[in-house]
PDB file of N, CA and C in Angstrom:
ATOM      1  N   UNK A 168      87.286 139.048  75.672  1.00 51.00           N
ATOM      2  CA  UNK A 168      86.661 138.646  76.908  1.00 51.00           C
ATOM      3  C   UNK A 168      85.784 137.424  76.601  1.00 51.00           C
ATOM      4  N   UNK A 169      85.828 136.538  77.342  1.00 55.00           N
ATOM      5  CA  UNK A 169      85.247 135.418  76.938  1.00 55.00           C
ATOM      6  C   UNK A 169      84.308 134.801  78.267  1.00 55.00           C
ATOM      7  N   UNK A 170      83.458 133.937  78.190  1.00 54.00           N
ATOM      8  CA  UNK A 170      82.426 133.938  78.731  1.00 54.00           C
ATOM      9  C   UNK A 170      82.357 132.883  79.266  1.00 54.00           C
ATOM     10  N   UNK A 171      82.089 132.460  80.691  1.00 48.00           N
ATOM     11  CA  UNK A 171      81.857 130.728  80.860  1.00 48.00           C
ATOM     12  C   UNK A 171      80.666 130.287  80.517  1.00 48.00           C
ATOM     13  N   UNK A 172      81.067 129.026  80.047  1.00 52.00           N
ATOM     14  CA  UNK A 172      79.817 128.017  79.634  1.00 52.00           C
ATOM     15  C   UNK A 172      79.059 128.044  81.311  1.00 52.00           C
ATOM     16  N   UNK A 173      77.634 127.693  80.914  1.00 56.00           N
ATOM     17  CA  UNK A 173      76.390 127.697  81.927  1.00 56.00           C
ATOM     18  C   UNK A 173      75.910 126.062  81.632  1.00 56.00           C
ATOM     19  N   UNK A 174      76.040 125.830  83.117  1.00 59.00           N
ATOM     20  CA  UNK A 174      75.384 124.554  83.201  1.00 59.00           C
ATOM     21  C   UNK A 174      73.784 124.432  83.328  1.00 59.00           C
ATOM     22  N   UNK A 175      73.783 123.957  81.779  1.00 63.00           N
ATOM     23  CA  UNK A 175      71.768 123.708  81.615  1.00 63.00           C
ATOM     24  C   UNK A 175      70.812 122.965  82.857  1.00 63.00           C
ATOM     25  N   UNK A 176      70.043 122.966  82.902  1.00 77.00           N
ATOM     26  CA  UNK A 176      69.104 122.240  83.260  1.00 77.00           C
ATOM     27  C   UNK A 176      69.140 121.171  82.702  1.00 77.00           C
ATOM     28  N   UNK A 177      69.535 119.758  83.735  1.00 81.00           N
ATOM     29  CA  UNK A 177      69.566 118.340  82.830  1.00 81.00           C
ATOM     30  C   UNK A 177      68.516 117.436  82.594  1.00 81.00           C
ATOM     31  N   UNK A 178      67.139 118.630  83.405  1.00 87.00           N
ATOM     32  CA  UNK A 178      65.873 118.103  82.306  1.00 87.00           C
ATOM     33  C   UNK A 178      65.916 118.374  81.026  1.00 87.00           C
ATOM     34  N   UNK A 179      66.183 119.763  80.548  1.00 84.00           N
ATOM     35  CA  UNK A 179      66.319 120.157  78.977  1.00 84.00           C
ATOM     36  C   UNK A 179      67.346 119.434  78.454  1.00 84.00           C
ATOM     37  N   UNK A 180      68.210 119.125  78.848  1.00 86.00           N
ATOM     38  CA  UNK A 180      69.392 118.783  78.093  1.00 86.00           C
ATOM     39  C   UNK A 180      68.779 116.949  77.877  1.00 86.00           C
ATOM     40  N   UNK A 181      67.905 116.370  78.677  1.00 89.00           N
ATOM     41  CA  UNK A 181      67.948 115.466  78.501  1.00 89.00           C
ATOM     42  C   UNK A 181      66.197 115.275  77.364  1.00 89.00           C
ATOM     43  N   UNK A 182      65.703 116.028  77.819  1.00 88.00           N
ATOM     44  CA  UNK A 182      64.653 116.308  76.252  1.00 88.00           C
ATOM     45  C   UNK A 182      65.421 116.926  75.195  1.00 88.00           C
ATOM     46  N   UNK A 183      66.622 117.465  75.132  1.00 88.00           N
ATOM     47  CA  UNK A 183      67.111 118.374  73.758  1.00 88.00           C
ATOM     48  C   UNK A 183      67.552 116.297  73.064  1.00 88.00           C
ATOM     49  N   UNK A 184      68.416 115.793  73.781  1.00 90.00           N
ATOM     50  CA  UNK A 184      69.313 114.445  73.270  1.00 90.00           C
ATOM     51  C   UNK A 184      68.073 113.119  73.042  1.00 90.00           C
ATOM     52  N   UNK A 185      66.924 113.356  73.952  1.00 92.00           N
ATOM     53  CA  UNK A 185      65.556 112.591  73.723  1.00 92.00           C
ATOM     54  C   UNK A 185      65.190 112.815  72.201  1.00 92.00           C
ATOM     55  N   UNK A 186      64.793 114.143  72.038  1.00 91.00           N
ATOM     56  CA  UNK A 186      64.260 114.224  70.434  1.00 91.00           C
ATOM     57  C   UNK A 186      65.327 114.195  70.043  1.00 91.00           C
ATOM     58  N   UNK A 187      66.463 114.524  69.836  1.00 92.00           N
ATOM     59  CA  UNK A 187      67.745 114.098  68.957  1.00 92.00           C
ATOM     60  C   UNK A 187      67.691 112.640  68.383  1.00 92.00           C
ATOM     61  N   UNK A 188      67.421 111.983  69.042  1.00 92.00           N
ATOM     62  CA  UNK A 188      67.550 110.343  68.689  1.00 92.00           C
ATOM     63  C   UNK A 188      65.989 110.308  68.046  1.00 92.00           C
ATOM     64  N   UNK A 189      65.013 110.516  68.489  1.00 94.00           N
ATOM     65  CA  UNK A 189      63.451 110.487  67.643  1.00 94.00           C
ATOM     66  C   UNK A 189      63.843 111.082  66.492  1.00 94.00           C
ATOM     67  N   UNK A 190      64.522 112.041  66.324  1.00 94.00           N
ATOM     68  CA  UNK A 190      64.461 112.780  64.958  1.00 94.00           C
ATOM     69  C   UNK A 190      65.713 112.054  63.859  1.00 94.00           C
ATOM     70  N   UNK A 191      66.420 111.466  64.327  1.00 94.00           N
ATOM     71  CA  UNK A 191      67.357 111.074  63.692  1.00 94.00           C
ATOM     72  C   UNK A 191      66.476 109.669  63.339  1.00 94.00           C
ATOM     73  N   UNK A 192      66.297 108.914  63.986  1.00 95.00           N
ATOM     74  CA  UNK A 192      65.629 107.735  63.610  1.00 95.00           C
ATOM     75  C   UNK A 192      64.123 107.901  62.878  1.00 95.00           C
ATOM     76  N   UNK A 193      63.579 108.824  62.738  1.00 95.00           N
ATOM     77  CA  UNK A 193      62.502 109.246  61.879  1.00 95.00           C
ATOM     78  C   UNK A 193      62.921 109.097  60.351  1.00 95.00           C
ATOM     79  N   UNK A 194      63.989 110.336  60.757  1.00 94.00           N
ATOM     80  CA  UNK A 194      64.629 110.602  59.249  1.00 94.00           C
ATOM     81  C   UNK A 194      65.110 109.542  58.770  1.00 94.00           C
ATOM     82  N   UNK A 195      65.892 108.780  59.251  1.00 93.00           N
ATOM     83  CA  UNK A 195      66.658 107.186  58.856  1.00 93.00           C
ATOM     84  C   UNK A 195      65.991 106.024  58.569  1.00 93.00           C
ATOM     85  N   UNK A 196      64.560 106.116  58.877  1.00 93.00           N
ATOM     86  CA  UNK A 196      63.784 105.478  58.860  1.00 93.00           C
ATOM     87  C   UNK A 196      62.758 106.022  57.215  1.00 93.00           C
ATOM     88  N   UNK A 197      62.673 107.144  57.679  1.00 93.00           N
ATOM     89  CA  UNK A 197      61.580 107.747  56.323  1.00 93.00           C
ATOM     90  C   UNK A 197      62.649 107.509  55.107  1.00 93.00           C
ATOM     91  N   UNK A 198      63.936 108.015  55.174  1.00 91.00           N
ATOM     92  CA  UNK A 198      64.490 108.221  53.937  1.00 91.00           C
ATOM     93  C   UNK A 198      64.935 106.351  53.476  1.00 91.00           C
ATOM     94  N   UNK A 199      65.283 105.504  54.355  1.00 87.00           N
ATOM     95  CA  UNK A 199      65.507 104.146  53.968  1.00 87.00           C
ATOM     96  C   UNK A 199      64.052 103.370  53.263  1.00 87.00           C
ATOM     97  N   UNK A 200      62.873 103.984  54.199  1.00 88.00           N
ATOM     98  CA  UNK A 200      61.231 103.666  53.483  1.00 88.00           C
ATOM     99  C   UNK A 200      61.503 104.370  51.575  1.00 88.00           C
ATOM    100  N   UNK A 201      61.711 105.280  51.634  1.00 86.00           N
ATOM    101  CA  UNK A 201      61.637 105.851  50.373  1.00 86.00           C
ATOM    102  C   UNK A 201      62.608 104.869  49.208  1.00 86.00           C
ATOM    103  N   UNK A 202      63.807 104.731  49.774  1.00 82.00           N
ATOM    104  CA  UNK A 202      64.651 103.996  48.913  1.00 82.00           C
ATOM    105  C   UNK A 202      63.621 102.344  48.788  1.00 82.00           C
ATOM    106  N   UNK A 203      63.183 101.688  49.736  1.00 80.00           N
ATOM    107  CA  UNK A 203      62.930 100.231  49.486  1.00 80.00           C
ATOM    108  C   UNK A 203      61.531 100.062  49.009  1.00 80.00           C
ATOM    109  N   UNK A 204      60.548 101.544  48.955  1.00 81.00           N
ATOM    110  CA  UNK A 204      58.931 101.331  48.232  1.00 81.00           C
ATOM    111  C   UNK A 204      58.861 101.933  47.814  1.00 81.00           C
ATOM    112  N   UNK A 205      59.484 102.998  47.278  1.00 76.00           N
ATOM    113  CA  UNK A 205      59.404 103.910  46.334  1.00 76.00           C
ATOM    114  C   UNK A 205      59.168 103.183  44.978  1.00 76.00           C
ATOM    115  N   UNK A 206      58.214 103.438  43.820  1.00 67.00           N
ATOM    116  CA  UNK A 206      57.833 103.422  42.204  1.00 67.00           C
ATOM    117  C   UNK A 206      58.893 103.126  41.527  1.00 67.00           C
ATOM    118  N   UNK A 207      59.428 102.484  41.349  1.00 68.00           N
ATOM    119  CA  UNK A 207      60.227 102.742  39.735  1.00 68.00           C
ATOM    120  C   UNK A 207      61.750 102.374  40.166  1.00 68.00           C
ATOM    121  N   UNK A 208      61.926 102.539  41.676  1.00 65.00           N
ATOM    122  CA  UNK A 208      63.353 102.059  41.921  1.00 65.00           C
ATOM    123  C   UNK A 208      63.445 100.721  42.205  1.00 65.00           C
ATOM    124  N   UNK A 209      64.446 100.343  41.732  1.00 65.00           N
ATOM    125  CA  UNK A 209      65.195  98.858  42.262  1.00 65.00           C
ATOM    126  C   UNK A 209      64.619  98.602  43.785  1.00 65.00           C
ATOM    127  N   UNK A 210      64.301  97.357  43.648  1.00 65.00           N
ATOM    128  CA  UNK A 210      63.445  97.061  45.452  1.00 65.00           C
ATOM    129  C   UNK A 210      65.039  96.228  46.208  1.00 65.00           C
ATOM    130  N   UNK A 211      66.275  97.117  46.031  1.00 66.00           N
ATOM    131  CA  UNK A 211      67.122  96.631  46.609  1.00 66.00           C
ATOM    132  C   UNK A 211      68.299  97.728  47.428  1.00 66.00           C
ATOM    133  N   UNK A 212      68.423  97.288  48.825  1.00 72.00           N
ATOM    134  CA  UNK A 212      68.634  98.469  49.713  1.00 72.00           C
ATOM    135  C   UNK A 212      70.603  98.175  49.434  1.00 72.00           C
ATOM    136  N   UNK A 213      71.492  98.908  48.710  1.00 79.00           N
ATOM    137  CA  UNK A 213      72.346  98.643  48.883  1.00 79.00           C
ATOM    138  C   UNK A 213      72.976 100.002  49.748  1.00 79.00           C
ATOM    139  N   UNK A 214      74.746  99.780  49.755  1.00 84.00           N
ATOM    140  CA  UNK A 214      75.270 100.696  50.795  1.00 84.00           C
ATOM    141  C   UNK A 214      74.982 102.063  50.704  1.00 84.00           C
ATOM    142  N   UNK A 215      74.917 102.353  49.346  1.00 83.00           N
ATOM    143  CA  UNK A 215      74.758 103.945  49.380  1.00 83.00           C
ATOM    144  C   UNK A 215      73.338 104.459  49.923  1.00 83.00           C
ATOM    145  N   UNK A 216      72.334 103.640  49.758  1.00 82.00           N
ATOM    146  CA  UNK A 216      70.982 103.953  50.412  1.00 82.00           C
ATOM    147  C   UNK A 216      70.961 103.873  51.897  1.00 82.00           C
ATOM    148  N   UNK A 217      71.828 102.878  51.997  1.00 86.00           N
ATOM    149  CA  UNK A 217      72.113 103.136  53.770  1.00 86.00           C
ATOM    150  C   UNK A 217      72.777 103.955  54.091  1.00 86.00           C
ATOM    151  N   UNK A 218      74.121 104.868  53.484  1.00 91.00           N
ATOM    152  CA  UNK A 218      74.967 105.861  54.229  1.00 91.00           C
ATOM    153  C   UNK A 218      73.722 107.347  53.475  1.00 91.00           C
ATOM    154  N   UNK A 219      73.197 107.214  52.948  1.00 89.00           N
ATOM    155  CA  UNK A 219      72.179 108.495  52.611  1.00 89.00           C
ATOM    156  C   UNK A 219      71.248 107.973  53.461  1.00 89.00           C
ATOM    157  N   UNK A 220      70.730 107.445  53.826  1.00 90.00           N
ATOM    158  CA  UNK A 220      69.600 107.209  55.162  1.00 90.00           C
ATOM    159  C   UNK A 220      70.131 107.532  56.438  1.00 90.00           C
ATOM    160  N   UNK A 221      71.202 107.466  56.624  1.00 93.00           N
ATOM    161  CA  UNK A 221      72.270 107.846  57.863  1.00 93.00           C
ATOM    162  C   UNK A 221      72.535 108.913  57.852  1.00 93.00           C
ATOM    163  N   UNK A 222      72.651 109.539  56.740  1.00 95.00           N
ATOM    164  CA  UNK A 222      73.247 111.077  56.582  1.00 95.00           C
ATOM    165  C   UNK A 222      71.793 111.715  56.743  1.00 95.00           C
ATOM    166  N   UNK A 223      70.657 111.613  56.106  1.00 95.00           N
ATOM    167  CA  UNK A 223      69.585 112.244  56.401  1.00 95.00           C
ATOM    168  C   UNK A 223      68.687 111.938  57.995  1.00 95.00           C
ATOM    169  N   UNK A 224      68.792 111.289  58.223  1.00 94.00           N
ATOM    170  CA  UNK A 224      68.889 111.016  59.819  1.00 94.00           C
ATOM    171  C   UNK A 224      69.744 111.879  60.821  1.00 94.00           C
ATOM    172  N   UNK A 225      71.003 111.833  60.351  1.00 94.00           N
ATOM    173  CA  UNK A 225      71.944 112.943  61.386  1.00 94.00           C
ATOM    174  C   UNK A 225      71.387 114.515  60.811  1.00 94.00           C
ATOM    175  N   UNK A 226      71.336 114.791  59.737  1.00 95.00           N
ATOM    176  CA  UNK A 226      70.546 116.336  59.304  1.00 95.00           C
ATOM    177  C   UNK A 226      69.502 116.375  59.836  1.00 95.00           C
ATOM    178  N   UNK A 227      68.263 115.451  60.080  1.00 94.00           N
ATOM    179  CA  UNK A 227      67.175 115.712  60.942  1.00 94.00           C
ATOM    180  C   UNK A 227      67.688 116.328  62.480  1.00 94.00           C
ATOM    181  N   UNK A 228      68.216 114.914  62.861  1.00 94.00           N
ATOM    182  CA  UNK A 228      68.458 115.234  64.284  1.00 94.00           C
ATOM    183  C   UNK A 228      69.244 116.732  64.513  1.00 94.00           C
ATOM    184  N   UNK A 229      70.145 117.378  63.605  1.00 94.00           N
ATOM    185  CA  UNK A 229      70.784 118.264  64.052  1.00 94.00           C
ATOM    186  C   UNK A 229      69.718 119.480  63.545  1.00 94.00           C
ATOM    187  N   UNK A 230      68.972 119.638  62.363  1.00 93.00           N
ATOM    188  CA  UNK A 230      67.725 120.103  61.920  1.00 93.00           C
ATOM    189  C   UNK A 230      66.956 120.737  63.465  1.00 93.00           C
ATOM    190  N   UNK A 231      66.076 119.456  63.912  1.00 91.00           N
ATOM    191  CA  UNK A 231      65.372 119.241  65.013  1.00 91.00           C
ATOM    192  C   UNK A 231      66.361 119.962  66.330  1.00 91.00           C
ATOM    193  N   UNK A 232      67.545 119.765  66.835  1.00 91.00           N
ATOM    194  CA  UNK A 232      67.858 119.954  67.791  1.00 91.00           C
ATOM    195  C   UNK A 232      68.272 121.583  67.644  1.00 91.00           C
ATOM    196  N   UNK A 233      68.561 122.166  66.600  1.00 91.00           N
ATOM    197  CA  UNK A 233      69.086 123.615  66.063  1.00 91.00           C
ATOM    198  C   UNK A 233      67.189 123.928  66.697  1.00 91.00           C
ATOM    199  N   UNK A 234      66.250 123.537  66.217  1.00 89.00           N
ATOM    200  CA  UNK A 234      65.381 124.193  66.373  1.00 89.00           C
ATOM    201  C   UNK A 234      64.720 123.994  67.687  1.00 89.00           C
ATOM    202  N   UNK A 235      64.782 123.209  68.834  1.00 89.00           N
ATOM    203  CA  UNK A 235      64.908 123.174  69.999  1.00 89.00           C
ATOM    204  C   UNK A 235      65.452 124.144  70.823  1.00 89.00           C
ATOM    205  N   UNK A 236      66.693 124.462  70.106  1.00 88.00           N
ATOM    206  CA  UNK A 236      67.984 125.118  71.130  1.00 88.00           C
ATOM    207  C   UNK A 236      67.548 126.540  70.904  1.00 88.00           C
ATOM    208  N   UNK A 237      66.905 126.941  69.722  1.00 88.00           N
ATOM    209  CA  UNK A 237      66.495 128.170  69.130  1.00 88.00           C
ATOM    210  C   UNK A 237      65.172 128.741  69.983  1.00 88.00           C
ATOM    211  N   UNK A 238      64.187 127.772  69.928  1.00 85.00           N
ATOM    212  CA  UNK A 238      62.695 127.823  70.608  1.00 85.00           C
ATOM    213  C   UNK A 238      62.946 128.391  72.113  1.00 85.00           C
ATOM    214  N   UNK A 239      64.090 127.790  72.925  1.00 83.00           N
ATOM    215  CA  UNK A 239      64.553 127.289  74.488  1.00 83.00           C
ATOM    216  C   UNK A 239      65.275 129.110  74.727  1.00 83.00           C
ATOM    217  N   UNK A 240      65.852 129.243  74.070  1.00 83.00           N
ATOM    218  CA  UNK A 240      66.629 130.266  74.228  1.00 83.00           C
ATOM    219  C   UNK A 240      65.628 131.626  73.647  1.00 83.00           C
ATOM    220  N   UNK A 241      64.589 131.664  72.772  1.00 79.00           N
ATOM    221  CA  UNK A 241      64.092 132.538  72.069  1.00 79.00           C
ATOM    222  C   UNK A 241      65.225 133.724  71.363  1.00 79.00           C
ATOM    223  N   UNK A 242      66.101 132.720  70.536  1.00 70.00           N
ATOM    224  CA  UNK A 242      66.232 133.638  69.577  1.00 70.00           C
ATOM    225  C   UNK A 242      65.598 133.482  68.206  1.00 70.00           C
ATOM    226  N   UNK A 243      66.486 134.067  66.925  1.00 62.00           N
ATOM    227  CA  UNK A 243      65.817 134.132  65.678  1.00 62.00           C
ATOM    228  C   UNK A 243      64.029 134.227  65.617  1.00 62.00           C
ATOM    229  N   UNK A 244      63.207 134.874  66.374  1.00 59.00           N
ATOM    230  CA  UNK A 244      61.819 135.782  66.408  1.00 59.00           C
ATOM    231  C   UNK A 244      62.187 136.619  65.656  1.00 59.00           C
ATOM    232  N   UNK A 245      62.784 136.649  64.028  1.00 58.00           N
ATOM    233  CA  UNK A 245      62.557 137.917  63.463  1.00 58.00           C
ATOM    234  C   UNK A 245      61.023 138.008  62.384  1.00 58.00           C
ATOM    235  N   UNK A 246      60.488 139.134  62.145  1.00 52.00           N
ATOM    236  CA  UNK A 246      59.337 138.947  61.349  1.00 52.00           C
ATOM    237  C   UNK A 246      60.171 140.034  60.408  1.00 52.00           C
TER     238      UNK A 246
END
């Protein structure tokens, strides 16, 4: 038995995709800061520091939005 999808509220849905993009660009932003001032590393941003700044950017945003969707719905409250 299967269940129909429920059409959200497209205020939430449009704060869930709002912080999606803040959190992704945080992360893409913090982790590219780390590669170009970080101590001791090369002060040079090549591709792999950019597709790992991209990749930790999309793990934020999906990070951040898992925990949105979690808060909204109140599940996982286990103690």
């Amino acid at each position: 038995m299967t269940t129909q999808p429920t059409r959200e509220d497209p205020t939430w849905e449009t704060k869930r995709r709002r912080a999606g993009i803040i959190a992704f660009l945080a992360g893409a932003v913090a982790s590219f800061a780390f590669f170009a001032f970080f101590p001791g590393l090369p002060h040079v941003i090549d591709w792999g520091a950019i597709l790992v700044s991209l990749a930790v950017g999309g793990l934020a945003r999906w990070a951040w939005q898992s925990h949105m969707t979690r808060k909204h719905t109140g599940g996982g409250q286990t103690l």
